[in-house]
PDB file of C-alpha atoms in Angstrom:
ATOM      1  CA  UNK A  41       1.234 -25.969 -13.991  1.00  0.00           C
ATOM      2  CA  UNK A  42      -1.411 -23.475 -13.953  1.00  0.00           C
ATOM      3  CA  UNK A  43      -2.925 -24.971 -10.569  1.00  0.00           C
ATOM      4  CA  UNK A  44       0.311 -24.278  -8.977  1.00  0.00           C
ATOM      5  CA  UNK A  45       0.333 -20.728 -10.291  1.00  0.00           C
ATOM      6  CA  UNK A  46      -2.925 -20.419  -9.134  1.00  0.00           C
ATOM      7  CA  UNK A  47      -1.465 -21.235  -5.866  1.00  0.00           C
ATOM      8  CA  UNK A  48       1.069 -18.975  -5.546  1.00  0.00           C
ATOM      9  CA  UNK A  49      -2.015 -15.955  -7.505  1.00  0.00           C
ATOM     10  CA  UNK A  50      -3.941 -16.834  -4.237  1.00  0.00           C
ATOM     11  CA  UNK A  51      -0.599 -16.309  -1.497  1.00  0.00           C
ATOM     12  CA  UNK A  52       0.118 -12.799  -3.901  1.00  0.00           C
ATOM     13  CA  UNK A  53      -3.693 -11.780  -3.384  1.00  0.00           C
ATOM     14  CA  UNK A  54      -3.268 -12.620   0.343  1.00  0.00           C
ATOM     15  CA  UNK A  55      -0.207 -10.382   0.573  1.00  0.00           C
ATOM     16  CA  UNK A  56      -2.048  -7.810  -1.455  1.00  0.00           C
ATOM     17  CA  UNK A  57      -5.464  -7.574   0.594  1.00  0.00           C
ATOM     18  CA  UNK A  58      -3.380  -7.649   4.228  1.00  0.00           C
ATOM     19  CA  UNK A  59      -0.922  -5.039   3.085  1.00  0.00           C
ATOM     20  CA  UNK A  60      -4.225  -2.799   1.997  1.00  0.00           C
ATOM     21  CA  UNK A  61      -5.860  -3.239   4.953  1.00  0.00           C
ATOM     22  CA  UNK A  62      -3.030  -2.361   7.177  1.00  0.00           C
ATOM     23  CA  UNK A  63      -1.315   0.270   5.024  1.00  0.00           C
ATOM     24  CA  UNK A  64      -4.517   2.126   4.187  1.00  0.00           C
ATOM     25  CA  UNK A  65      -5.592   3.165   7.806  1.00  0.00           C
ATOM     26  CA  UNK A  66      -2.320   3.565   8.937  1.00  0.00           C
ATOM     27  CA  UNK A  67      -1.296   5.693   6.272  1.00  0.00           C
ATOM     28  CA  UNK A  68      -4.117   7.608   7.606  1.00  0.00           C
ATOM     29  CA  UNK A  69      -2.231   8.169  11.342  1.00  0.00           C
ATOM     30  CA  UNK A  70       0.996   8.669   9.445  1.00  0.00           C
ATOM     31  CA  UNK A  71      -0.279  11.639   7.541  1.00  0.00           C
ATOM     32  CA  UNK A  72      -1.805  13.337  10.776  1.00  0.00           C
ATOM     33  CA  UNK A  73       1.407  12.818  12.432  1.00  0.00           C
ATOM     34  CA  UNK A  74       3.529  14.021   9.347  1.00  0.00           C
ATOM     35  CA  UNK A  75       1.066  17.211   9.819  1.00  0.00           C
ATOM     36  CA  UNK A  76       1.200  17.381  13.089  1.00  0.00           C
ATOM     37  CA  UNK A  77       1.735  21.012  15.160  1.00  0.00           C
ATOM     38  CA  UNK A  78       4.165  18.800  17.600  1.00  0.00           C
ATOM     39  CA  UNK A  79       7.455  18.981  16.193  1.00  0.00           C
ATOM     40  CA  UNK A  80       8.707  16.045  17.952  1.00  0.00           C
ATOM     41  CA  UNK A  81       6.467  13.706  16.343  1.00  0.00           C
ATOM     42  CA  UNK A  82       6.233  15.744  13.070  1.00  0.00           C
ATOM     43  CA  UNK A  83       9.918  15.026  12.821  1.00  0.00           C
ATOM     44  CA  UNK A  84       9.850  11.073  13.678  1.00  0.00           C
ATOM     45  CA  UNK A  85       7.569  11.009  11.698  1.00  0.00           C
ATOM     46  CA  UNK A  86       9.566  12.859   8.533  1.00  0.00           C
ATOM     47  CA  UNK A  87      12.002  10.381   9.142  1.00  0.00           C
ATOM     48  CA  UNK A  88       9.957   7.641   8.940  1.00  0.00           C
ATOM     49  CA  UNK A  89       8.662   8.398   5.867  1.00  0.00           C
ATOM     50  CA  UNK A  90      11.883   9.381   4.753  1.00  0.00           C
ATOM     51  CA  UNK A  91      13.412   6.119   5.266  1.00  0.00           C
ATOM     52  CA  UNK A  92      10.788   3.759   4.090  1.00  0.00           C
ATOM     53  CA  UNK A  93      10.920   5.548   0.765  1.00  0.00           C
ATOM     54  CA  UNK A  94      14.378   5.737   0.582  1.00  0.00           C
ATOM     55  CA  UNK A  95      15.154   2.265   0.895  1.00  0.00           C
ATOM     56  CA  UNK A  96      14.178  -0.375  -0.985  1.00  0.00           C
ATOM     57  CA  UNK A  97      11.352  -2.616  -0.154  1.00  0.00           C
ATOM     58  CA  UNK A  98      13.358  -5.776  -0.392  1.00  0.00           C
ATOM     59  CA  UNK A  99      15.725  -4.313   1.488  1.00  0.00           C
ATOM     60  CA  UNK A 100      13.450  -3.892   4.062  1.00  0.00           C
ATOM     61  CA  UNK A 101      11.992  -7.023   4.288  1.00  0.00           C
ATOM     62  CA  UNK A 102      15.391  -8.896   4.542  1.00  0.00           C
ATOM     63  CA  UNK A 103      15.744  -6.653   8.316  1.00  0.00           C
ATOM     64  CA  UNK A 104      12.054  -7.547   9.581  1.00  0.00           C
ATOM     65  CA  UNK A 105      13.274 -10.814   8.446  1.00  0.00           C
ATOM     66  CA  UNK A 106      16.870 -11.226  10.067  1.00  0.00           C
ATOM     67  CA  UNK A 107      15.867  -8.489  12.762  1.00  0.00           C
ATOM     68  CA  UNK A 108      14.663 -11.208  15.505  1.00  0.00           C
ATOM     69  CA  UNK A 109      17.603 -13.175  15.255  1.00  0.00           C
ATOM     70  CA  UNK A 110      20.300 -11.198  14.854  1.00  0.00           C
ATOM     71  CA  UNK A 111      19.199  -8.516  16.792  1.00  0.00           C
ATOM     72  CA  UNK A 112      17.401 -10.598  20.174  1.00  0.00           C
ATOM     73  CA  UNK A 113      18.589 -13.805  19.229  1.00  0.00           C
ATOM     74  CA  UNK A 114      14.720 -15.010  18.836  1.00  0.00           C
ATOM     75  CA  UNK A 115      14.552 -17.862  16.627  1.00  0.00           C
ATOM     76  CA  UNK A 116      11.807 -18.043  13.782  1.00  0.00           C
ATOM     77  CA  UNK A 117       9.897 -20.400  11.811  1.00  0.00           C
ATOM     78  CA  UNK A 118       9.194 -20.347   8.177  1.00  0.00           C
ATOM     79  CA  UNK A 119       5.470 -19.170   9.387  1.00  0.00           C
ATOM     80  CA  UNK A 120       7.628 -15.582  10.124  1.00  0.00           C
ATOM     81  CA  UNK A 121       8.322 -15.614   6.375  1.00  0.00           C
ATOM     82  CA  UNK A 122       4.557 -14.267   5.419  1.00  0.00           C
ATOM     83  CA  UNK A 123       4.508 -12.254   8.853  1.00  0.00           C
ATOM     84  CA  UNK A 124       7.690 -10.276   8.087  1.00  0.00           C
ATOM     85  CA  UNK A 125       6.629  -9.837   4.506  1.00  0.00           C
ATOM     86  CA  UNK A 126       3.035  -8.440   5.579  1.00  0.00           C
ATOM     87  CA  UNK A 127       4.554  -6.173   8.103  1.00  0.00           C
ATOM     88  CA  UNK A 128       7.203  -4.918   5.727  1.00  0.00           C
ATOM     89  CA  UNK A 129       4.690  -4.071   2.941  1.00  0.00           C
ATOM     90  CA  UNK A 130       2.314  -2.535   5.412  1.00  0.00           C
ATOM     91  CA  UNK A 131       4.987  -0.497   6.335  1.00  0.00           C
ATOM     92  CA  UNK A 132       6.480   0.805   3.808  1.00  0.00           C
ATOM     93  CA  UNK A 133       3.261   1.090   1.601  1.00  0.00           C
ATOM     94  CA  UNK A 134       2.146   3.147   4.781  1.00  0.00           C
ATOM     95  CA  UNK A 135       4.243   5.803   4.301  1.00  0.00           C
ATOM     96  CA  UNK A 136       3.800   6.303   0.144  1.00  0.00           C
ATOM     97  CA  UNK A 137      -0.435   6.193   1.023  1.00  0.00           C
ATOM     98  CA  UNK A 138       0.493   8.869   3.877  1.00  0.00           C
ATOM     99  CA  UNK A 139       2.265  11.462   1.654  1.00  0.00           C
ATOM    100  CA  UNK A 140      -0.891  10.767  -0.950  1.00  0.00           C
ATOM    101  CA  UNK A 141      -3.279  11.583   1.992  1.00  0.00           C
ATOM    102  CA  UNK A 142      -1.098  14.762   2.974  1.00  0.00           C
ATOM    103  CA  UNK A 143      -0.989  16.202  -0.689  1.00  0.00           C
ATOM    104  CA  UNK A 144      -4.850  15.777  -0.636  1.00  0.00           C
ATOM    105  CA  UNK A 145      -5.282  17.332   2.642  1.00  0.00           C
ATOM    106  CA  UNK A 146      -3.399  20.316   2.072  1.00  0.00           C
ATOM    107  CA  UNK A 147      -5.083  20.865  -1.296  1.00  0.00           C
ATOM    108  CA  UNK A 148      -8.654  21.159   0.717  1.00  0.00           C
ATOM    109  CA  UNK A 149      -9.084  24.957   0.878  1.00  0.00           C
ATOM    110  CA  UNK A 150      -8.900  26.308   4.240  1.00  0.00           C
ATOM    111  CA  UNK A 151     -11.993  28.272   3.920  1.00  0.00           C
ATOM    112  CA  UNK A 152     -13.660  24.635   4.414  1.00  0.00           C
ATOM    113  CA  UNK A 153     -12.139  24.468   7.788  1.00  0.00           C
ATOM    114  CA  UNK A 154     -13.442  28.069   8.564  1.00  0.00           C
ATOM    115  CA  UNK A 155     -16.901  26.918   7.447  1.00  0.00           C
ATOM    116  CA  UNK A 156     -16.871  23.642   9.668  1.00  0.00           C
ATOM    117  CA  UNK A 157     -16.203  25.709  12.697  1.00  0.00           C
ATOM    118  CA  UNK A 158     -19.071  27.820  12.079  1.00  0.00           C
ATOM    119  CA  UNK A 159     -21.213  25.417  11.670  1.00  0.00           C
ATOM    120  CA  UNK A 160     -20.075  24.153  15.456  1.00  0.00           C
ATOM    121  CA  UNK A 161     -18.010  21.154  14.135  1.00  0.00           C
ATOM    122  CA  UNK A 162     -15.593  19.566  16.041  1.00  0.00           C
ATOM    123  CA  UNK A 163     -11.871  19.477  14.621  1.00  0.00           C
ATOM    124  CA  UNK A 164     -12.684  15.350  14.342  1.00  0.00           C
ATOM    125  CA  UNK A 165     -16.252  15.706  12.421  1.00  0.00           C
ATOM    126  CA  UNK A 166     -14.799  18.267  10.115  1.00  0.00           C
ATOM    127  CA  UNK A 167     -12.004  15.714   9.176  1.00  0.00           C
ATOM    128  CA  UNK A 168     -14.388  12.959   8.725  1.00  0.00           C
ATOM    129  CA  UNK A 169     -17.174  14.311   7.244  1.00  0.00           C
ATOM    130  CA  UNK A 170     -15.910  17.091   5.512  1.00  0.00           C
ATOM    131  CA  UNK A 171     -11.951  17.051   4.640  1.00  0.00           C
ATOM    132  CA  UNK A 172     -11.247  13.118   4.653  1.00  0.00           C
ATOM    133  CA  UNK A 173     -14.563  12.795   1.396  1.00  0.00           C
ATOM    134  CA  UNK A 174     -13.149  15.694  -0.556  1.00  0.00           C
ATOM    135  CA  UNK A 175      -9.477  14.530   0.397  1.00  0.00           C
ATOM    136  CA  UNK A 176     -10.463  10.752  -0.807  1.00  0.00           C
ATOM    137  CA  UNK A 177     -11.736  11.734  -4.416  1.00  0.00           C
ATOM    138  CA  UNK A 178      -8.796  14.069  -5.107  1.00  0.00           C
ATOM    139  CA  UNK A 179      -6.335  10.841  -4.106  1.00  0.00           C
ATOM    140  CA  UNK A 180      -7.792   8.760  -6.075  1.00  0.00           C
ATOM    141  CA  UNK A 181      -5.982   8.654  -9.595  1.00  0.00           C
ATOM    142  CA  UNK A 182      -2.280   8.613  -7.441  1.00  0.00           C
ATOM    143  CA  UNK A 183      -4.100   5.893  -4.882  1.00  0.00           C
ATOM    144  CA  UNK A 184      -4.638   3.779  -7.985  1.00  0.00           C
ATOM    145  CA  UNK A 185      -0.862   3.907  -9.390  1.00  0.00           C
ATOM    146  CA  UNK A 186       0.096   3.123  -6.097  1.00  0.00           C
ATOM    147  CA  UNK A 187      -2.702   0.094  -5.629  1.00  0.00           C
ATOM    148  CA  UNK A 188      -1.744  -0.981  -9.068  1.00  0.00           C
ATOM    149  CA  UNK A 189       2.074  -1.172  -8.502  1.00  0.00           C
ATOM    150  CA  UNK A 190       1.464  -2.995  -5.312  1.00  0.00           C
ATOM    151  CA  UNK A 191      -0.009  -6.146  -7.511  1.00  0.00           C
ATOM    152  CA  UNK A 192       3.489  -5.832  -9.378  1.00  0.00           C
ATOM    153  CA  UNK A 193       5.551  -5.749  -6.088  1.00  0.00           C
ATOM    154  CA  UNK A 194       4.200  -8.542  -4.516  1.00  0.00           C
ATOM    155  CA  UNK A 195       6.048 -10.377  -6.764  1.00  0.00           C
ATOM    156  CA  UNK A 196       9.421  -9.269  -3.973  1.00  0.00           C
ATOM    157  CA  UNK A 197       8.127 -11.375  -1.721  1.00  0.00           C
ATOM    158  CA  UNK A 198      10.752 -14.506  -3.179  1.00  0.00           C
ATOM    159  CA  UNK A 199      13.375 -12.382  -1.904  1.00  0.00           C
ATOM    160  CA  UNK A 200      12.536 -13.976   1.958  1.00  0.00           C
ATOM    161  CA  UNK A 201      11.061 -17.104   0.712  1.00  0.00           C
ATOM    162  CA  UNK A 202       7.185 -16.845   0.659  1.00  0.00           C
ATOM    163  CA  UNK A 203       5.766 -19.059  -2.188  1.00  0.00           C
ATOM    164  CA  UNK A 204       3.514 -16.361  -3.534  1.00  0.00           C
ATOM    165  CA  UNK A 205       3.220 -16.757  -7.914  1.00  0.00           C
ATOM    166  CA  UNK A 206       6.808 -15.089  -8.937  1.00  0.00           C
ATOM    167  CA  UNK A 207       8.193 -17.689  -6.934  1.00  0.00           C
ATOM    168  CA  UNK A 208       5.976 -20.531  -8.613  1.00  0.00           C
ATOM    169  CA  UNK A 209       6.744 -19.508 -11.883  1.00  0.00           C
ATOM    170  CA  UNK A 210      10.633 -19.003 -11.582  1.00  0.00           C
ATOM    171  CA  UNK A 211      10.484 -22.646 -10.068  1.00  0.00           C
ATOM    172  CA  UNK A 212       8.155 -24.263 -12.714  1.00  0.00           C
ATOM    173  CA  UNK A 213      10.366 -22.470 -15.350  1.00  0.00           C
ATOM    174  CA  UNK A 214      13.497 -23.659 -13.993  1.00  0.00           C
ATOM    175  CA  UNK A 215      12.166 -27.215 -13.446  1.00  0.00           C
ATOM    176  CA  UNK A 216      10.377 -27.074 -17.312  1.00  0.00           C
ATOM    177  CA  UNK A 217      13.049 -25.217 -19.181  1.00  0.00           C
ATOM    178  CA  UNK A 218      10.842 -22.957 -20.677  1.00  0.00           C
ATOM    179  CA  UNK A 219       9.288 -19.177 -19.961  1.00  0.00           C
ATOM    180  CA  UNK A 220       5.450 -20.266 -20.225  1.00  0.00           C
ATOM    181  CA  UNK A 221       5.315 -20.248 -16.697  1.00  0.00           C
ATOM    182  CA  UNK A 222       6.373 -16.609 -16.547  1.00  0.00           C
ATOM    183  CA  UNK A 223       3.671 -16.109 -19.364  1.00  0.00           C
ATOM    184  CA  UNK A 224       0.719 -16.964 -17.699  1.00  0.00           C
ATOM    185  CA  UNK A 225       2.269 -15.485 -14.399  1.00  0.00           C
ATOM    186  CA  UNK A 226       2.471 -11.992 -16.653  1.00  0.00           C
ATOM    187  CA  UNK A 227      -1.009 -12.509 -17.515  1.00  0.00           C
ATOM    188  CA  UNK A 228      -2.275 -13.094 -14.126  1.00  0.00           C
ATOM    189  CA  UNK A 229      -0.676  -9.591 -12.994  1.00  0.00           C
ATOM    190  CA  UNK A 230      -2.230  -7.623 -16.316  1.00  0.00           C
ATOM    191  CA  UNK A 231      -5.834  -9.383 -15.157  1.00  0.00           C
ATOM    192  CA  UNK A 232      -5.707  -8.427 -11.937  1.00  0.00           C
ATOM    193  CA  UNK A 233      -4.270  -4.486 -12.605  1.00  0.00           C
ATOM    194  CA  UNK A 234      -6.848  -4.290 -15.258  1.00  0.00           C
ATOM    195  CA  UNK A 235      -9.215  -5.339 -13.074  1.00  0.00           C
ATOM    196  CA  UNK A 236      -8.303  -3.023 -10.160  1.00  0.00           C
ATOM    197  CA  UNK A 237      -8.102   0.185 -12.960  1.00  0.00           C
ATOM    198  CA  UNK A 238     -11.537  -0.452 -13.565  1.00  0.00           C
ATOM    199  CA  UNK A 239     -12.625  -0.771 -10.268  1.00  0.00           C
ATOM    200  CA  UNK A 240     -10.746   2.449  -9.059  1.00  0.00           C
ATOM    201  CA  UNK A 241     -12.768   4.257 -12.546  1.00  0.00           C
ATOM    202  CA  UNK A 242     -16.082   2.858 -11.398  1.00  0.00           C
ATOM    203  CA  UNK A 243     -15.234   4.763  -8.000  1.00  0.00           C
ATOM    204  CA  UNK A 244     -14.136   8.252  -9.731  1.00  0.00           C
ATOM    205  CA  UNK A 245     -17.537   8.288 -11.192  1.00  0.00           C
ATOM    206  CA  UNK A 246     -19.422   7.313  -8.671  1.00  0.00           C
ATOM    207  CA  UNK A 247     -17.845  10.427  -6.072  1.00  0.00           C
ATOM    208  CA  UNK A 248     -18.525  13.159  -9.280  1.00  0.00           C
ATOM    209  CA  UNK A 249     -20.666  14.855  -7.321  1.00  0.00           C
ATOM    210  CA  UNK A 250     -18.018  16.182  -5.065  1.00  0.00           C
ATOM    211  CA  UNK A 251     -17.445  19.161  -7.208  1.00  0.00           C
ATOM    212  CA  UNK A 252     -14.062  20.899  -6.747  1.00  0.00           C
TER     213      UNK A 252
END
């Protein structure tokens, strides 16, 4: 029993790491575009944002999902299961991490940005090396929440069929007829948010010397 949790632990922590690597950077563009001077592209990308966190996640899976066939009439394998739940977490994670970034970007004085051009910076080097360090510590604490409830919401992926450990457990506790599946399965998740809380305090302290 616990080696097929373990299982489906090591398909959540897949679905965890991909959607963090994707959502991360992208949430990145997102937030330049949702700040963007063009209002074309400001407003796509309002909408975007809009949508994805207006909808629910599961929701949104189920049309990456059905999208190909019922929209092209592309037939899928089960292998599209994992792809269409990485792309919809990516996604919609995307646009949560981008309204972080923008809070933390407009809360950077804009004396900073005065200073930068001074100095002879370029509108990319102050971003890089001076807003996006300041930006990053200041994000932190709502980062974290948002890291941490990702662990939990992994959990969605049964809704399209991708064996990650929710899915293990409800199986092993329908096939056992009892709820220690769903035990360790809880236990599993508190590990692994513990362990990301501590790893997101170790990172607080070590970026204290960016003094507000």
């Amino acid at each position: 029993m616990v080696s097929m949790l373990a299982s489906g632990y090591v398909t959540s922590l897949e679905i965890f790491a991909l959607t963090l690597l994707g959502s991360i950077p992208l949430g990145i563009l997102v937030a330049l575009g949702r700040l963007s001077h063009v209002k074309p592209l400001s407003f796509i990308v309002k909408l975007y944002i809009s949508i994805m966190r207006g909808t629910p996640l599961m929701l949104q899976m189920f049309a990456v999902f059905f999208l190909p066939y019922y929209g092209f009439g592309i037939s899928t394998g089960t292998d599209y299961m994992f792809t269409a739940c990485i792309i919809s977490f990516i996604v919609n994670y995307a646009a949560y991490f981008a309204e972080i970034y923008r809070a933390g970007i407009q809360s950077i004085p804009h004396g900073q940005y005065e200073a930068a051009e001074v100095l002879g910076y370029t509108s990319g080097q102050t971003f890089f090396r001076i807003i996006l360090p300041q930006m990053f510590k200041r994000i932190l604490p709502a980062m974290g929440n948002e890291i941490v409830t990702l662990v939990k919401d992994t959990s969605l992926a049964f809704s399209i069929g991708v064996a990650e450990m929710f899915t293990v457990g409800r199986a092993l506790v329908a096939s056992q007829r009892n709820m220690i599946p769903f035990a360790i399965a809880a236990i599993f998740y508190w590990v692994t948010c513990l362990l990301i809380e501590f790893i997101m305090r170790q990172i607080e302290k070590k970026l204290d010397y960016y003094h507000d």
